[in-house]
């Protein structure tokens, strides 16, 4: 193409001289593959889920048995699904109160000059690249009765380990521990990156003014990390709403639904019992929850981030 | 600034947390070298004697290699598809002005908020009607589609940083938009392309729900599906399952060792994007 000769007049006028229709054709051609994939495999399925949620349907043939909002009222009346909502709240709460602060604390530690901190960081982040399935299978065995690491440790300490994943009272916390094992390093890396974007002069100035390291953290670092923290909270909440792989492999949602999540309930009804209409309604509730949360979060909580805080975030838009 | 005492405490904290990460994995590695009798008597210590049969048995069986090949094929194809389609779309989003551009971009960006689990059921029905069950395309194409939002956002960001003068110079030399995209923009964007490719590979590698529902034929199983099935099949043989888990971790950890920079950089950059 480079060898094509272009009339001199056109050449000097640059790209604006390109015919309009040609430009639109270029746009259309370049965007077509992405748009086709996206509309067919992302947007359409979500619309179909919305449509199917108004029917009692086994997933074969066309849905015929219109039930309106019955699937939704059924979900909200179902103790298991209400439990799903409650468990999501508990897991989100635990993440916000335990997992993310620990990640933040470690990021602050690893931000200091420390020999070998590269290795620590490498190790803390490593679980993130393992799949949730591998992680879950490993931890089923770590906590397996009689042959597991947990049992061995308990015996060594002279205690009785019991079975954390088989007890409805402990299973959710055990699940949370495994989630934290896998994901806290991810959040730590986010915080580290955010911390490194804070200009050194700011913390130095505060120190020169006599602020203790806690005061520097509380009044300088933490506010400036705000945007990063808000993104990490966002990812954590959205991730919890759709949690599936880990639970499915670790517990299958049991014992007696005590670790079941919305996605697990949806899978059970959709792929095991072929109640596609009802399962679609659960999908739609998950969708509405994530979308409403995302919208609220962007409008209310992240708004100040886009209104020019003193961070380097200005580059983004 | 940092006193020796303080440094020591920092190290201790890091080591304790590092141990919490490493010990379960180490338990898996060592457990794979034990037999179940040893695991019951001595779950914590070193194997005595070292049993290699669990590992060699898996490596010799071919099932693991098949799943590894499937995972690799699907991950590479997904990355090619999503990065190719996203680069083209990001190119026009970054460098062309046309009516409806922002609306269209917002549509893609909103895809970030569409949980995969929401679409899986209708997606399954759709793939069934298209005859794509037990076909790798049934996993590759949806994965690529769901990867579009984040990839387009990151690439558009990067494409915008390339100065307009570069494009003008190319145009003056007679380069068509496609020529500019192919010969100049993509080569210049190599670091960004590497990052989004690594993110796509990791996401595909770890995907479980979609291959779980698409592949009933064992010959197509990917590693996560295979690991879960192996656990179901040999649930009484803890040592053997441990060996399988450990072997299946190796490719992911190896990839992490090679691509750590792109992965971590991509995540950290993604926050800003």
Short mmCIF file of N, CA and C in Angstrom, two decimals, chain B residues 168-225:
data_model
loop_
_atom_site.label_atom_id
_atom_site.label_comp_id
_atom_site.label_asym_id
_atom_site.label_seq_id
_atom_site.Cartn_x
_atom_site.Cartn_y
_atom_site.Cartn_z
N UNK B 168 -0.12 11.44 11.00
CA UNK B 168 -0.11 12.35 9.86
C UNK B 168 1.05 12.05 8.93
N UNK B 169 2.20 11.78 9.53
CA UNK B 169 3.37 11.46 8.72
C UNK B 169 3.09 10.21 7.88
N UNK B 170 2.47 9.23 8.50
CA UNK B 170 2.18 7.98 7.79
C UNK B 170 1.22 8.25 6.64
N UNK B 171 0.20 9.08 6.93
CA UNK B 171 -0.79 9.38 5.91
C UNK B 171 -0.14 10.11 4.73
N UNK B 172 0.76 11.06 5.07
CA UNK B 172 1.44 11.80 4.00
C UNK B 172 2.25 10.86 3.13
N UNK B 173 2.80 9.84 3.76
CA UNK B 173 3.56 8.86 2.99
C UNK B 173 2.65 7.89 2.25
N UNK B 174 1.34 8.14 2.33
CA UNK B 174 0.43 7.33 1.54
C UNK B 174 -0.10 6.10 2.24
N UNK B 175 -0.05 6.12 3.57
CA UNK B 175 -0.52 4.96 4.33
C UNK B 175 -2.04 5.05 4.50
N UNK B 176 -2.75 4.00 4.21
CA UNK B 176 -4.19 3.96 4.47
C UNK B 176 -4.40 3.74 5.96
N UNK B 177 -5.63 3.98 6.45
CA UNK B 177 -5.88 3.71 7.88
C UNK B 177 -5.50 2.29 8.27
N UNK B 178 -5.85 1.33 7.42
CA UNK B 178 -5.52 -0.05 7.73
C UNK B 178 -4.00 -0.24 7.76
N UNK B 179 -3.33 0.42 6.82
CA UNK B 179 -1.87 0.30 6.78
C UNK B 179 -1.24 0.91 8.02
N UNK B 180 -1.75 2.07 8.43
CA UNK B 180 -1.24 2.72 9.64
C UNK B 180 -1.45 1.81 10.84
N UNK B 181 -2.65 1.24 10.95
CA UNK B 181 -2.98 0.36 12.07
C UNK B 181 -2.03 -0.83 12.12
N UNK B 182 -1.84 -1.46 10.97
CA UNK B 182 -1.11 -2.71 10.90
C UNK B 182 0.40 -2.51 10.99
N UNK B 183 0.90 -1.49 10.26
CA UNK B 183 2.36 -1.35 10.18
C UNK B 183 2.95 -0.46 11.25
N UNK B 184 2.15 0.45 11.80
CA UNK B 184 2.74 1.42 12.72
C UNK B 184 2.16 1.31 14.13
N UNK B 185 0.81 1.36 14.21
CA UNK B 185 0.19 1.38 15.53
C UNK B 185 0.46 0.08 16.30
N UNK B 186 0.19 -1.05 15.69
CA UNK B 186 0.36 -2.31 16.41
C UNK B 186 1.82 -2.54 16.84
N UNK B 187 2.79 -2.34 15.96
CA UNK B 187 4.17 -2.50 16.43
C UNK B 187 4.52 -1.56 17.59
N UNK B 188 4.00 -0.32 17.53
CA UNK B 188 4.30 0.61 18.62
C UNK B 188 3.61 0.20 19.92
N UNK B 189 2.50 -0.52 19.79
CA UNK B 189 1.70 -0.85 20.97
C UNK B 189 2.10 -2.19 21.57
N UNK B 190 3.23 -2.72 21.17
CA UNK B 190 3.61 -4.07 21.62
C UNK B 190 3.52 -4.28 23.14
N UNK B 191 4.02 -3.34 23.96
CA UNK B 191 3.93 -3.58 25.41
C UNK B 191 2.48 -3.70 25.89
N UNK B 192 1.62 -2.82 25.39
CA UNK B 192 0.21 -2.88 25.79
C UNK B 192 -0.43 -4.17 25.30
N UNK B 193 -0.08 -4.57 24.07
CA UNK B 193 -0.64 -5.82 23.54
C UNK B 193 -0.19 -7.01 24.36
N UNK B 194 1.06 -6.98 24.81
CA UNK B 194 1.57 -8.08 25.64
C UNK B 194 0.78 -8.15 26.94
N UNK B 195 0.55 -6.99 27.55
CA UNK B 195 -0.19 -6.97 28.81
C UNK B 195 -1.60 -7.54 28.66
N UNK B 196 -2.34 -7.05 27.67
CA UNK B 196 -3.71 -7.53 27.55
C UNK B 196 -3.74 -9.00 27.13
N UNK B 197 -2.73 -9.44 26.38
CA UNK B 197 -2.69 -10.86 26.02
C UNK B 197 -2.48 -11.72 27.25
N UNK B 198 -1.57 -11.28 28.11
CA UNK B 198 -1.31 -12.05 29.34
C UNK B 198 -2.58 -12.10 30.20
N UNK B 199 -3.26 -10.98 30.34
CA UNK B 199 -4.49 -10.97 31.13
C UNK B 199 -5.52 -11.93 30.52
N UNK B 200 -5.62 -11.94 29.18
CA UNK B 200 -6.59 -12.81 28.52
C UNK B 200 -6.23 -14.28 28.72
N UNK B 201 -4.93 -14.59 28.63
CA UNK B 201 -4.51 -15.98 28.80
C UNK B 201 -4.83 -16.46 30.22
N UNK B 202 -4.51 -15.63 31.22
CA UNK B 202 -4.76 -16.04 32.60
C UNK B 202 -6.27 -16.24 32.84
N UNK B 203 -7.07 -15.31 32.34
CA UNK B 203 -8.51 -15.42 32.53
C UNK B 203 -9.04 -16.70 31.88
N UNK B 204 -8.58 -16.98 30.67
CA UNK B 204 -9.04 -18.17 29.98
C UNK B 204 -8.57 -19.43 30.70
N UNK B 205 -7.32 -19.41 31.10
CA UNK B 205 -6.73 -20.57 31.76
C UNK B 205 -7.52 -20.97 33.01
N UNK B 206 -7.98 -19.96 33.74
CA UNK B 206 -8.65 -20.22 35.01
C UNK B 206 -10.16 -20.38 34.89
N UNK B 207 -10.70 -20.15 33.71
CA UNK B 207 -12.15 -20.23 33.56
C UNK B 207 -12.63 -21.66 33.83
N UNK B 208 -13.71 -21.74 34.56
CA UNK B 208 -14.19 -23.06 34.95
C UNK B 208 -15.65 -23.27 34.52
N UNK B 209 -16.49 -22.27 34.79
CA UNK B 209 -17.92 -22.45 34.60
C UNK B 209 -18.28 -22.76 33.14
N UNK B 210 -17.68 -22.02 32.22
CA UNK B 210 -18.03 -22.20 30.82
C UNK B 210 -17.59 -23.55 30.27
N UNK B 211 -16.29 -23.92 30.41
CA UNK B 211 -15.90 -25.27 29.95
C UNK B 211 -16.69 -26.36 30.66
N UNK B 212 -17.05 -26.11 31.91
CA UNK B 212 -17.82 -27.11 32.66
C UNK B 212 -19.15 -27.41 31.97
N UNK B 213 -19.82 -26.37 31.49
CA UNK B 213 -21.13 -26.62 30.88
C UNK B 213 -21.02 -26.94 29.39
N UNK B 214 -19.97 -26.46 28.73
CA UNK B 214 -19.88 -26.67 27.28
C UNK B 214 -19.35 -28.06 26.93
N UNK B 215 -18.37 -28.53 27.71
CA UNK B 215 -17.74 -29.81 27.36
C UNK B 215 -18.29 -30.98 28.17
N UNK B 216 -19.10 -31.82 27.53
CA UNK B 216 -19.44 -33.07 28.19
C UNK B 216 -18.45 -34.15 27.78
N UNK B 217 -17.83 -33.95 26.62
CA UNK B 217 -16.83 -34.89 26.11
C UNK B 217 -15.50 -34.67 26.86
N UNK B 218 -15.09 -35.67 27.60
CA UNK B 218 -13.87 -35.56 28.42
C UNK B 218 -12.65 -35.14 27.61
N UNK B 219 -12.65 -35.50 26.33
CA UNK B 219 -11.48 -35.20 25.51
C UNK B 219 -11.24 -33.70 25.36
N UNK B 220 -12.27 -32.90 25.65
CA UNK B 220 -12.11 -31.46 25.53
C UNK B 220 -11.86 -30.77 26.87
N UNK B 221 -11.91 -31.52 27.95
CA UNK B 221 -11.79 -30.89 29.26
C UNK B 221 -10.51 -30.07 29.38
N UNK B 222 -10.67 -28.92 30.04
CA UNK B 222 -9.50 -28.09 30.35
C UNK B 222 -9.00 -28.46 31.74
N UNK B 223 -7.88 -27.89 32.15
CA UNK B 223 -7.29 -28.28 33.43
C UNK B 223 -8.21 -28.08 34.63
N UNK B 224 -8.86 -26.90 34.78
CA UNK B 224 -9.73 -26.76 35.95
C UNK B 224 -10.83 -27.82 35.99
N UNK B 225 -11.46 -28.08 34.85
CA UNK B 225 -12.51 -29.10 34.82
C UNK B 225 -11.89 -30.46 35.14
#
